[in-house]
Amino acid sequence: MPWLGPAVAAALIGNVVLLLVYAYLLSVDRSRHLWLWTAAWLAGCMRYAGAVVSVTLHGSRSVVEIEHLFALASAWFLLLGTYAFVDRRLSRAWHVVFAGVAAWQVAVFWFPQPFLAETLPTFVLLGASSFAIAAALWRRPVSGGEQMAARLLALVFVIWGLHRLDYPWLRPIPGVAPYGFAFAAALELMAAAGTAIAHFERLRSELSTSEHRFRALVENSPQGIYSTSPDGRILDANPALAQMLGYASPNELRELDMARDVWADPAERAVLTKKTADVDLISGAEAVWRRKDGEHVRVAIHGRKIRGASGEVVGYQGVVVDETERHHLEQRVRQVDRLNALGRLAGGVAHDFNNLLTVIQGGAELAGRVRAPETDRQLALEHVQEAAERAATLTRELLSMSRGQALEPHIIDIGDAVVRSAGVLGRLVGEDIDIVTQVEGGPFTVFADPSKIDQVLLNLAANARDAMPHGGRLTLIVDAKTLGAEEAKRRGVEAQPYVRLRVRDEGEGMDAETRARAFDPFFTTKGGGTGLGLATVYGVVLQSGGHIDLHSDPGSGTTFEILFPRDEGPRERVEAAPPSRRRSEPGCRVLVAEDEPLVRNMVVRILRAAGYEVAPAGNGVEALAVADAFEADLLLTDVVMPEMGGPDLCRAMRRSRPRLPVVFMSGY
């Protein structure tokens, strides 16, 4: 058999090549079926190495038996790998049969049998295992290109199985054996290539399914998703983002410049970029973006930087949540909260105003008596003035609490703010709750918005009132506190001097779950509550550069501890200018426009008593008519009036007299 040696050597070389290919695949993908298939080709290499030795030694019996054992091992690993590939479990009967045939192969080594008897069980099992592999591949529930590859591979294994069955009869024929080995090597190569193709088809199918699933996840997400280049050009986006920004499809977003076309204020984006320069993850950054139609949308951005292999930033990816409706809802709910608070204040305020009006009415009556002593009349007028000033102060406090506009922060004293607010807070919480203020030392200056501090005090007092339905004590303490490095690190703030405000109640307290969610928006333990009171406090404190802690346990009351950075810089406090001395300007002509008759008549009398020449008007239209015959040196006008308000009146009169001095007055 001169061609037998080269044929067996070719089969060995083919198996070595297959082993190397599968070893590479295994280094990339550690799937179980690849491990088993690699083991099968390793056993195949050992089998053909034994065949080469057998041919060299002219059919050494011991080598032939070892060769057959490796053939069994190769078939077993190949069958196991295929079942793992098709996600099926190999029956225990197969393991028993393989073990039995392997035992037979060892037995015939010690008890020689005719060639047919020795090889028939082994190669019948090898053929049957090939048929089982073909059946498993054929029945695999796949479609398309993957199904075609699986069925072609199944046909290869059927042919290989038939060829294995002819081994006991054809191997002894000298002229046939070389061709048998060559044909077997070709079939093994086809089987190996087929299993590799099946593996890649499966990967392609899984990748396609995964891509489709994740693409659907992105496409169907209710939140906007995007990726951009390092310079801010949109590379990809989902339909939700396109809808959020008013575009028909994501294709219209591609190549838009974020800073120029999306951000309402490019400077805001620059600030965010600078703030996040040293971090890769952004969570919940708020921004205002611009829609295609020019309308603004408020969003929360959750994103991250994408870095290349060398660490450079190659892009950004993010998720955008439309917060516009929630922002509007919070504004409306806060306004409702403010109105509810004012409604609760109304009862206490009505009592105070009734007392003040009693003083005013009694004093006016006494002053109007002709026979009353002059000293009594003077004292009554002083009481009237004092009551009116107290009423005006109370009105200013209520207006401060009710305003919704943002005010510019400046230097304020937290201690003064607490003392000043105590009266209003007392009316809010009711007579059953005693308010105690402790301002220890001072001054306690911070750089903050006074109206926001009032809002914090109002919300904390309302929370304390709800926690003490049967009354108790509400204590407001202001003192100084300097945080060391360790405590500052624990609290997540800078180590520096702070002004500390503590608001303590004797209420029912909070359990751990309530404490954990106390500052969450819309979380409330009250049936009629909105859940925004403490969330508003938290937001105001953070916006003011401060920090807030909550200390509470069931049955032991609650203490809110707020730290505001103490302002010790060179800023000058803004103090009210001292009232100037009244002086009259004889001959000065004043045009007074006021729609409320009582107020208008009072102003006119005061001005005339001071020596001014006054012309009254009930609104802007009347004032313009009066101005034609009255050459006024000064216009004193209400802001809001019927027919024509103060600003319109000012503009109308200044068309003919551009340098006319104007003073606006308003009850608001």
XYZ file of C-alpha atoms in Angstrom:
668
model
C 0.000 0.000 0.000
C 2.428 2.714 -1.179
C -0.190 5.479 -0.856
C -1.420 4.558 2.604
C 1.337 6.415 4.473
C 0.896 9.710 2.596
C -2.906 9.455 2.923
C -2.719 8.952 6.690
C -0.123 11.740 6.999
C -2.407 14.085 5.032
C -5.283 13.240 7.372
C -3.023 14.003 10.366
C -1.934 17.333 8.897
C -5.561 18.241 8.195
C -6.523 17.499 11.806
C -3.601 19.557 13.136
C -4.722 22.521 11.014
C -8.281 22.099 12.294
C -6.991 21.925 15.858
C -5.077 25.190 15.430
C -8.111 26.927 13.889
C -10.377 25.833 16.723
C -7.765 26.734 19.329
C -7.785 30.267 17.929
C -11.591 30.380 17.964
C -11.521 29.157 21.549
C -9.140 31.949 22.546
C -11.716 34.472 21.303
C -14.932 32.752 22.383
C -14.977 30.451 25.419
C -18.294 28.811 24.564
C -18.737 25.246 25.863
C -19.353 23.760 22.431
C -16.072 25.246 21.152
C -14.198 23.636 24.067
C -15.698 20.243 23.200
C -15.123 20.581 19.448
C -11.507 21.602 20.054
C -11.088 18.519 22.255
C -12.595 16.410 19.430
C -10.018 17.645 16.893
C -7.241 17.135 19.450
C -8.349 13.519 19.865
C -8.537 13.257 16.056
C -4.915 14.404 15.827
C -3.919 11.735 18.334
C -5.850 9.126 16.356
C -4.124 9.953 13.057
C -0.765 10.239 14.792
C -1.387 6.665 15.957
C -2.353 5.695 12.410
C 0.932 7.108 11.090
C 2.837 5.094 13.708
C 0.782 2.000 12.873
C 1.562 2.279 9.164
C 5.247 2.866 9.943
C 5.346 -0.219 12.176
C 3.404 -2.225 9.604
C 0.189 -2.534 11.591
C 1.283 -2.732 15.231
C -1.738 -4.165 17.012
C -1.353 -2.131 20.197
C -1.065 1.115 18.257
C -4.184 0.274 16.236
C -6.190 -0.302 19.430
C -5.011 3.051 20.842
C -5.892 4.687 17.526
C -9.436 3.334 17.781
C -9.769 4.584 21.383
C -8.833 8.105 20.259
C -11.380 7.809 17.422
C -14.038 7.020 20.050
C -12.914 9.983 22.171
C -13.038 12.304 19.172
C -16.566 11.168 18.276
C -17.725 11.516 21.894
C -16.402 15.088 22.196
C -17.861 15.974 18.793
C -21.291 14.628 19.799
C -21.177 16.422 23.176
C -20.136 19.676 21.508
C -22.932 19.483 18.936
C -25.582 18.874 21.584
C -24.205 21.832 23.548
C -24.317 23.901 20.358
C -28.014 23.116 19.771
C -28.791 23.645 23.490
C -29.729 20.032 24.139
C -28.591 17.559 26.777
C -26.994 14.295 25.616
C -28.815 11.209 26.847
C -27.085 9.137 29.517
C -27.473 6.087 27.241
C -24.894 7.537 24.850
C -22.326 7.799 27.650
C -23.015 4.199 28.665
C -22.648 2.939 25.077
C -19.400 4.872 24.527
C -18.013 3.512 27.802
C -19.024 -0.043 26.847
C -17.451 0.116 23.381
C -14.269 1.657 24.842
C -14.139 -1.257 27.312
C -14.558 -3.698 24.404
C -11.695 -1.968 22.576
C -9.454 -2.450 25.630
C -10.568 -6.073 26.028
C -9.658 -7.097 22.475
C -6.147 -5.787 23.144
C -5.736 -8.618 25.674
C -8.027 -11.070 23.922
C -7.450 -10.691 20.179
C -10.404 -11.189 17.848
C -10.807 -11.206 14.077
C -10.520 -7.701 12.529
C -14.229 -7.481 11.762
C -15.205 -8.448 15.314
C -12.698 -6.031 16.800
C -13.663 -2.985 14.712
C -17.372 -3.461 14.054
C -18.695 -2.204 17.466
C -16.380 0.815 17.382
C -17.199 1.995 13.889
C -20.898 1.249 14.155
C -20.905 3.598 17.177
C -18.839 6.162 15.259
C -21.338 6.043 12.389
C -24.304 6.248 14.779
C -22.796 9.273 16.519
C -22.420 10.991 13.128
C -26.092 10.273 12.365
C -27.082 11.639 15.808
C -25.100 14.814 15.109
C -26.822 15.146 11.715
C -30.262 14.706 13.312
C -29.529 17.281 16.007
C -28.390 19.835 13.434
C -31.316 19.130 11.106
C -33.912 19.583 13.837
C -32.374 22.776 15.189
C -35.144 25.468 15.231
C -33.459 28.120 13.087
C -34.296 29.860 9.829
C -32.702 31.666 6.940
C -28.982 31.306 6.292
C -28.392 29.625 9.635
C -30.884 26.856 8.773
C -29.283 26.254 5.382
C -25.815 25.990 6.933
C -27.098 23.586 9.600
C -28.772 21.277 7.055
C -25.792 21.192 4.702
C -23.601 20.309 7.670
C -26.088 17.582 8.642
C -25.710 16.026 5.165
C -21.914 16.047 5.576
C -22.235 14.142 8.856
C -24.615 11.626 7.245
C -22.046 10.904 4.531
C -19.279 10.740 7.114
C -21.346 8.306 9.179
C -21.881 6.032 6.172
C -18.165 6.112 5.436
C -17.362 5.151 9.026
C -19.686 2.153 8.776
C -17.725 0.734 5.817
C -14.393 0.778 7.691
C -14.549 -2.804 9.094
C -15.041 -4.187 5.578
C -12.960 -1.866 3.369
C -9.959 -1.157 5.625
C -8.370 -4.610 5.088
C -8.440 -4.184 1.275
C -4.972 -2.848 0.300
C -6.110 -0.915 -2.767
C -9.026 0.769 -1.028
C -7.525 1.829 2.332
C -5.536 4.878 1.035
C -8.622 6.277 -0.649
C -10.654 5.626 2.474
C -8.250 7.634 4.620
C -8.148 10.455 2.044
C -11.950 10.523 1.826
C -12.234 10.508 5.632
C -9.776 13.422 5.840
C -11.848 15.386 3.320
C -15.060 14.664 5.234
C -13.433 15.720 8.515
C -12.278 18.951 6.905
C -15.784 19.602 5.601
C -17.305 18.777 9.002
C -14.876 21.082 10.794
C -15.457 23.899 8.315
C -19.198 23.311 8.585
C -19.217 23.445 12.377
C -17.146 26.644 12.245
C -19.612 28.153 9.758
C -22.530 27.047 11.944
C -20.831 28.685 14.906
C -20.379 31.965 13.033
C -23.937 31.838 11.681
C -25.167 31.402 15.231
C -23.053 34.350 16.379
C -24.343 36.449 13.499
C -27.926 35.509 14.326
C -27.430 36.249 18.033
C -25.731 39.528 17.183
C -28.563 40.459 14.832
C -31.164 39.535 17.452
C -29.279 41.444 20.125
C -28.866 44.443 17.855
C -32.556 44.353 16.974
C -33.525 44.023 20.644
C -31.330 46.875 21.788
C -32.257 48.994 18.785
C -35.920 48.434 19.669
C -35.102 49.321 23.274
C -33.571 52.603 22.126
C -36.191 53.322 19.480
C -39.125 52.614 21.811
C -37.674 54.332 24.858
C -39.849 57.193 26.117
C -36.655 59.057 27.057
C -34.380 60.791 24.602
C -31.122 58.953 23.824
C -28.236 60.407 21.848
C -24.555 60.140 21.033
C -22.363 63.027 19.953
C -18.873 63.666 18.705
C -16.330 65.356 21.006
C -17.152 68.741 19.461
C -20.879 68.324 20.135
C -22.288 67.189 16.774
C -25.168 64.707 17.133
C -24.180 61.377 15.571
C -27.226 59.318 16.489
C -30.501 59.800 18.348
C -33.786 58.027 18.937
C -37.321 59.122 17.964
C -38.130 60.237 21.522
C -35.381 62.862 21.397
C -36.529 64.005 17.960
C -40.090 64.373 19.258
C -38.864 66.147 22.385
C -37.040 68.722 20.251
C -39.852 69.072 17.702
C -38.230 67.281 14.741
C -39.985 64.798 12.465
C -37.329 62.073 12.662
C -33.916 61.367 14.205
C -32.339 61.936 10.787
C -33.039 65.660 11.155
C -31.023 65.707 14.380
C -27.885 64.208 12.892
C -25.081 66.689 12.382
C -26.844 69.346 14.493
C -24.467 71.249 16.725
C -25.546 70.872 20.362
C -24.222 74.255 21.476
C -25.607 76.172 18.515
C -28.834 74.320 17.676
C -30.005 72.613 20.885
C -28.894 74.493 23.990
C -31.017 77.561 24.673
C -27.965 79.223 26.201
C -24.605 77.949 24.846
C -22.909 79.523 27.863
C -24.896 77.135 30.083
C -23.427 74.196 28.169
C -19.939 75.648 28.532
C -20.436 75.927 32.295
C -21.640 72.302 32.524
C -18.713 71.116 30.393
C -16.270 72.949 32.644
C -17.894 71.616 35.836
C -17.728 68.018 34.564
C -14.263 68.252 33.021
C -12.782 65.868 35.599
C -15.625 63.331 35.718
C -16.846 60.825 33.157
C -20.398 60.432 34.454
C -23.123 63.085 34.576
C -26.309 62.305 36.480
C -29.377 64.533 36.521
C -27.765 67.743 35.262
C -30.579 70.213 34.550
C -30.547 72.289 31.395
C -32.811 74.262 29.102
C -32.821 73.147 25.456
C -34.393 74.797 22.441
C -36.922 73.063 20.197
C -37.030 73.420 16.435
C -39.903 75.909 16.762
C -37.899 78.016 19.216
C -39.813 76.945 22.323
C -37.774 75.935 25.359
C -37.847 72.528 27.033
C -36.380 71.811 30.457
C -34.417 68.534 30.583
C -32.380 66.402 32.953
C -29.238 64.923 31.375
C -27.723 61.583 32.365
C -24.631 60.892 30.280
C -21.050 59.771 30.132
C -17.876 60.399 28.196
C -16.726 57.726 25.752
C -12.964 57.261 25.785
C -10.701 55.665 23.223
C -7.967 53.092 23.776
C -5.464 55.762 24.803
C -7.888 57.512 27.144
C -8.865 60.416 24.912
C -12.521 61.488 24.742
C -13.999 60.227 21.462
C -17.620 61.161 22.122
C -20.520 61.464 24.517
C -23.590 59.320 25.093
C -26.579 60.264 27.159
C -30.193 59.872 28.159
C -32.391 62.970 28.341
C -35.557 63.181 30.441
C -38.125 65.864 29.616
C -38.700 67.671 32.914
C -40.826 70.488 31.485
C -44.197 69.189 32.630
C -42.850 68.155 36.018
C -41.270 71.593 36.427
C -44.549 73.305 35.581
C -46.425 70.957 37.907
C -44.015 71.704 40.743
C -44.451 75.418 40.150
C -48.231 75.051 40.253
C -48.118 72.878 43.364
C -45.749 75.303 45.081
C -48.140 78.115 44.250
C -50.999 76.071 45.724
C -48.864 75.427 48.805
C -48.177 79.137 49.094
C -51.864 79.970 48.766
C -52.790 77.287 51.296
C -50.261 78.718 53.708
C -51.650 82.190 53.174
C -55.145 80.824 53.717
C -54.092 79.325 57.027
C -52.478 82.641 57.913
C -55.678 84.516 57.129
C -57.377 83.553 60.386
C -54.520 84.820 62.526
C -54.028 87.881 60.350
C -57.727 88.766 60.540
C -57.487 88.766 64.326
C -54.470 91.089 64.244
C -56.054 93.409 61.702
C -59.256 93.614 63.721
C -57.228 94.710 66.736
C -55.378 97.296 64.649
C -58.584 98.566 63.074
C -60.134 98.901 66.537
C -57.244 101.151 67.537
C -57.543 103.175 64.330
C -61.311 103.539 64.563
C -61.258 104.428 68.267
C -58.417 106.888 67.820
C -60.123 108.544 64.865
C -63.364 108.844 66.825
C -61.566 110.332 69.835
C -59.581 112.755 67.674
C -62.790 113.882 66.023
C -64.509 114.853 69.250
C -64.657 118.606 69.563
C -64.621 118.636 73.371
C -61.804 116.115 73.778
C -58.654 117.495 75.469
C -55.821 118.280 73.065
C -53.481 115.817 74.796
C -56.002 112.982 74.378
C -56.511 113.853 70.741
C -52.745 113.916 70.129
C -52.288 110.560 71.901
C -55.156 109.054 69.895
C -53.525 110.181 66.643
C -50.200 108.662 67.713
C -51.988 105.373 68.426
C -53.622 105.532 64.991
C -50.238 106.083 63.331
C -48.620 103.251 65.308
C -51.442 100.848 64.445
C -51.231 101.822 60.772
C -47.462 101.204 60.736
C -47.963 97.775 62.343
C -50.613 96.969 59.735
C -48.245 98.048 56.950
C -45.446 95.885 58.403
C -47.742 92.873 58.580
C -48.832 93.467 54.984
C -45.211 93.626 53.788
C -44.438 90.325 55.525
C -47.402 88.631 53.868
C -46.418 89.980 50.454
C -42.848 88.752 50.960
C -44.164 85.246 51.690
C -46.573 85.236 48.736
C -44.288 86.469 45.982
C -43.115 83.854 43.498
C -40.453 85.822 41.657
C -36.755 85.112 42.207
C -34.820 87.824 44.077
C -31.124 88.553 43.845
C -29.178 87.238 46.852
C -27.344 89.668 49.079
C -25.921 89.875 52.574
C -28.539 89.035 55.204
C -28.423 88.099 58.865
C -30.066 84.711 59.474
C -30.651 85.651 63.109
C -32.541 88.772 62.085
C -34.551 86.771 59.549
C -35.602 84.236 62.206
C -36.617 86.907 64.711
C -38.455 88.896 62.046
C -40.380 85.823 60.819
C -41.382 84.567 64.264
C -44.596 86.589 64.327
C -45.799 85.368 60.949
C -44.811 81.782 61.776
C -46.773 82.031 65.007
C -49.914 82.865 63.067
C -49.202 79.958 60.720
C -48.763 77.255 63.370
C -51.571 78.482 65.631
C -51.911 79.277 69.309
C -51.372 75.662 70.463
C -47.712 75.790 69.430
C -45.193 78.009 71.208
C -42.414 79.431 69.041
C -39.069 79.925 70.787
C -36.168 81.695 69.053
C -32.581 81.418 70.272
C -30.069 83.608 68.467
C -26.778 83.022 70.240
C -24.192 85.687 69.421
C -23.907 87.076 65.928
C -23.980 88.676 63.537
C -24.769 85.616 61.368
C -24.339 86.996 57.875
C -24.778 84.851 54.780
C -25.094 85.580 51.074
C -28.602 84.392 50.234
C -31.990 85.359 48.868
C -34.130 86.729 51.729
C -37.394 85.535 50.189
C -35.973 82.011 49.865
C -34.966 82.012 53.529
C -38.518 83.089 54.392
C -39.766 80.196 52.265
C -37.526 77.721 54.123
C -38.794 78.940 57.495
C -42.409 78.854 56.320
C -42.173 75.270 55.018
C -40.325 73.954 58.083
C -42.848 75.620 60.389
C -45.741 74.105 58.428
C -44.073 70.688 58.658
C -43.666 71.114 62.432
C -47.302 72.181 62.808
C -48.478 69.016 61.039
C -46.184 66.924 63.263
C -47.726 68.437 66.437
C -51.509 68.255 65.954
C -52.055 68.624 69.718
C -49.620 71.489 70.194
C -46.091 71.713 71.509
C -42.968 73.808 71.132
C -41.205 74.858 67.941
C -37.640 76.029 68.588
C -35.546 77.982 66.081
C -31.851 78.210 67.008
C -29.203 80.218 65.165
C -25.527 79.893 66.042
C -22.087 79.581 64.460
C -20.364 76.306 63.599
C -16.983 75.648 62.034
C -16.546 72.244 60.400
C -13.241 70.415 60.598
C -11.865 68.418 57.689
C -13.257 65.045 58.808
C -16.764 66.276 59.601
C -16.861 68.332 56.409
C -15.853 65.277 54.388
C -18.549 63.193 56.080
C -21.194 65.801 55.301
C -19.909 66.351 51.765
C -19.189 70.075 52.214
C -16.142 72.321 52.519
C -14.341 72.799 55.814
C -15.156 76.425 56.655
C -17.207 78.579 59.059
C -20.960 78.167 58.777
C -24.104 79.753 60.162
C -26.218 76.950 61.607
C -30.009 77.107 61.698
C -31.784 74.398 63.678
C -35.552 73.979 63.580
C -36.715 71.571 66.284
C -40.223 70.305 67.012
C -41.696 68.012 69.656
C -43.776 66.019 67.186
C -44.212 62.339 66.555
C -40.861 61.951 64.748
C -39.992 59.808 61.731
C -38.968 56.205 61.200
C -35.974 55.230 59.043
C -38.030 54.766 55.872
C -39.687 58.175 56.215
C -36.337 59.857 56.975
C -34.812 58.320 53.844
C -37.554 59.783 51.633
C -38.353 62.988 53.523
C -36.782 65.250 50.877
C -38.135 63.315 47.869
C -40.460 65.385 45.652
C -44.129 64.408 46.020
C -43.452 62.125 49.017
C -45.928 62.868 51.781
C -47.334 61.154 54.846
C -50.298 63.549 54.943
C -53.427 62.704 53.014
C -53.884 66.228 51.659
C -50.220 67.118 51.325
C -48.379 67.794 48.085
C -45.010 66.398 49.130
C -43.091 69.456 47.934
C -42.557 71.351 51.188
C -39.362 69.643 52.336
C -38.225 69.092 48.733
C -38.429 72.865 48.273
C -36.431 73.406 51.471
C -33.778 70.972 50.236
C -33.542 72.707 46.859
C -33.322 76.206 48.353
C -30.588 75.166 50.793
C -28.514 73.548 48.040
C -28.996 76.515 45.704
C -27.754 78.752 48.506
C -24.576 76.678 48.810
C -25.707 75.134 52.085
C -26.263 71.683 53.537
C -29.237 70.190 55.387
C -29.405 67.228 57.776
C -32.421 65.572 59.337
C -32.349 64.051 62.829
C -35.457 62.214 63.954
C -36.715 59.073 65.640
C -40.264 57.894 66.310
C -41.635 59.622 69.402
C -38.671 61.974 69.901
C -39.442 64.857 67.568
C -37.530 66.131 64.555
C -34.621 68.529 64.135
C -33.632 70.032 60.799
C -30.039 71.285 60.845
C -29.129 73.694 58.050
C -25.630 75.027 57.397
C -25.154 78.192 55.335
C -21.607 79.304 54.436
C -20.855 82.261 56.681
C -20.100 85.410 54.735
C -17.051 87.140 56.154
C -15.957 88.888 52.977
C -15.626 92.588 52.216
C -19.187 92.996 50.908
C -21.075 95.902 52.375
C -24.462 95.276 53.881
C -27.249 97.162 52.225
C -28.941 99.273 54.860
C -32.051 101.346 54.395
C -31.325 105.041 54.091
C -32.543 107.095 57.063
C -35.760 108.957 56.365
C -35.138 112.451 55.072
C -36.649 115.477 56.736
C -39.856 116.607 55.168
C -39.611 119.860 53.345
C -42.084 121.616 51.128
C -41.391 123.288 47.830
C -43.692 126.329 47.649
C -45.230 126.564 44.210
C -44.367 122.965 43.230
C -47.223 121.475 41.205
C -48.011 117.747 41.635
C -50.382 115.727 39.460
C -51.771 112.784 41.509
C -53.287 109.779 39.665
C -54.923 107.179 41.971
C -58.090 105.163 41.392
C -58.887 104.531 45.085
C -60.761 107.660 46.324
C -59.794 107.306 49.998
C -56.119 106.971 49.162
C -56.269 109.734 46.546
C -57.989 112.187 48.907
C -55.548 111.402 51.731
C -52.512 111.948 49.467
C -53.956 115.193 48.143
C -54.637 116.526 51.661
C -51.137 115.605 52.882
C -49.465 117.268 49.882
C -51.582 120.410 50.129
C -50.899 120.613 53.858
C -47.195 120.515 52.993
C -47.577 123.493 50.656
C -47.825 121.771 47.281
C -50.288 122.669 44.557
C -52.108 119.429 43.687
C -54.379 118.298 40.850
C -56.102 114.890 41.427
C -57.161 112.335 38.773
C -58.936 108.963 39.080
C -56.948 107.139 36.343
C -54.495 107.683 33.526
C -57.051 108.999 31.042
C -58.316 111.614 33.516
C -54.730 112.568 34.347
C -53.938 113.252 30.677
C -57.010 115.483 30.442
C -56.012 117.371 33.605
C -52.418 117.723 32.367
C -53.561 119.815 29.409
C -54.514 122.645 31.780
C -52.211 121.837 34.713
C -48.474 122.278 34.139
C -47.234 119.670 36.626
C -43.687 119.630 38.013
C -44.083 116.029 39.241
C -46.305 113.060 38.395
C -47.256 110.874 41.407
C -49.165 107.864 40.058
C -50.483 104.455 41.061
C -49.160 101.536 38.997
C -52.387 99.618 38.318
C -55.489 101.657 37.409
C -58.526 101.100 35.168
C -58.481 102.349 31.553
C -54.816 103.434 31.706
C -52.198 102.370 34.235
C -49.254 104.298 35.618
C -46.537 103.115 33.169
C -48.699 103.983 30.126
C -49.529 107.365 31.659
C -45.831 108.041 32.224
C -44.955 107.227 28.606
C -47.828 109.356 27.286
C -46.864 112.429 29.324
C -43.161 112.106 28.555
C -43.804 112.329 24.830
C -44.350 116.054 25.299
C -42.267 116.442 28.485
C -39.391 113.921 28.327
C -37.749 115.176 31.540
C -40.896 115.086 33.716
C -40.090 113.470 37.113
C -42.363 110.497 37.909
C -42.896 108.682 41.219
C -44.781 105.358 41.181
C -46.697 104.160 44.237
C -48.408 100.810 44.794
C -50.032 98.846 47.565
C -48.241 95.675 46.364
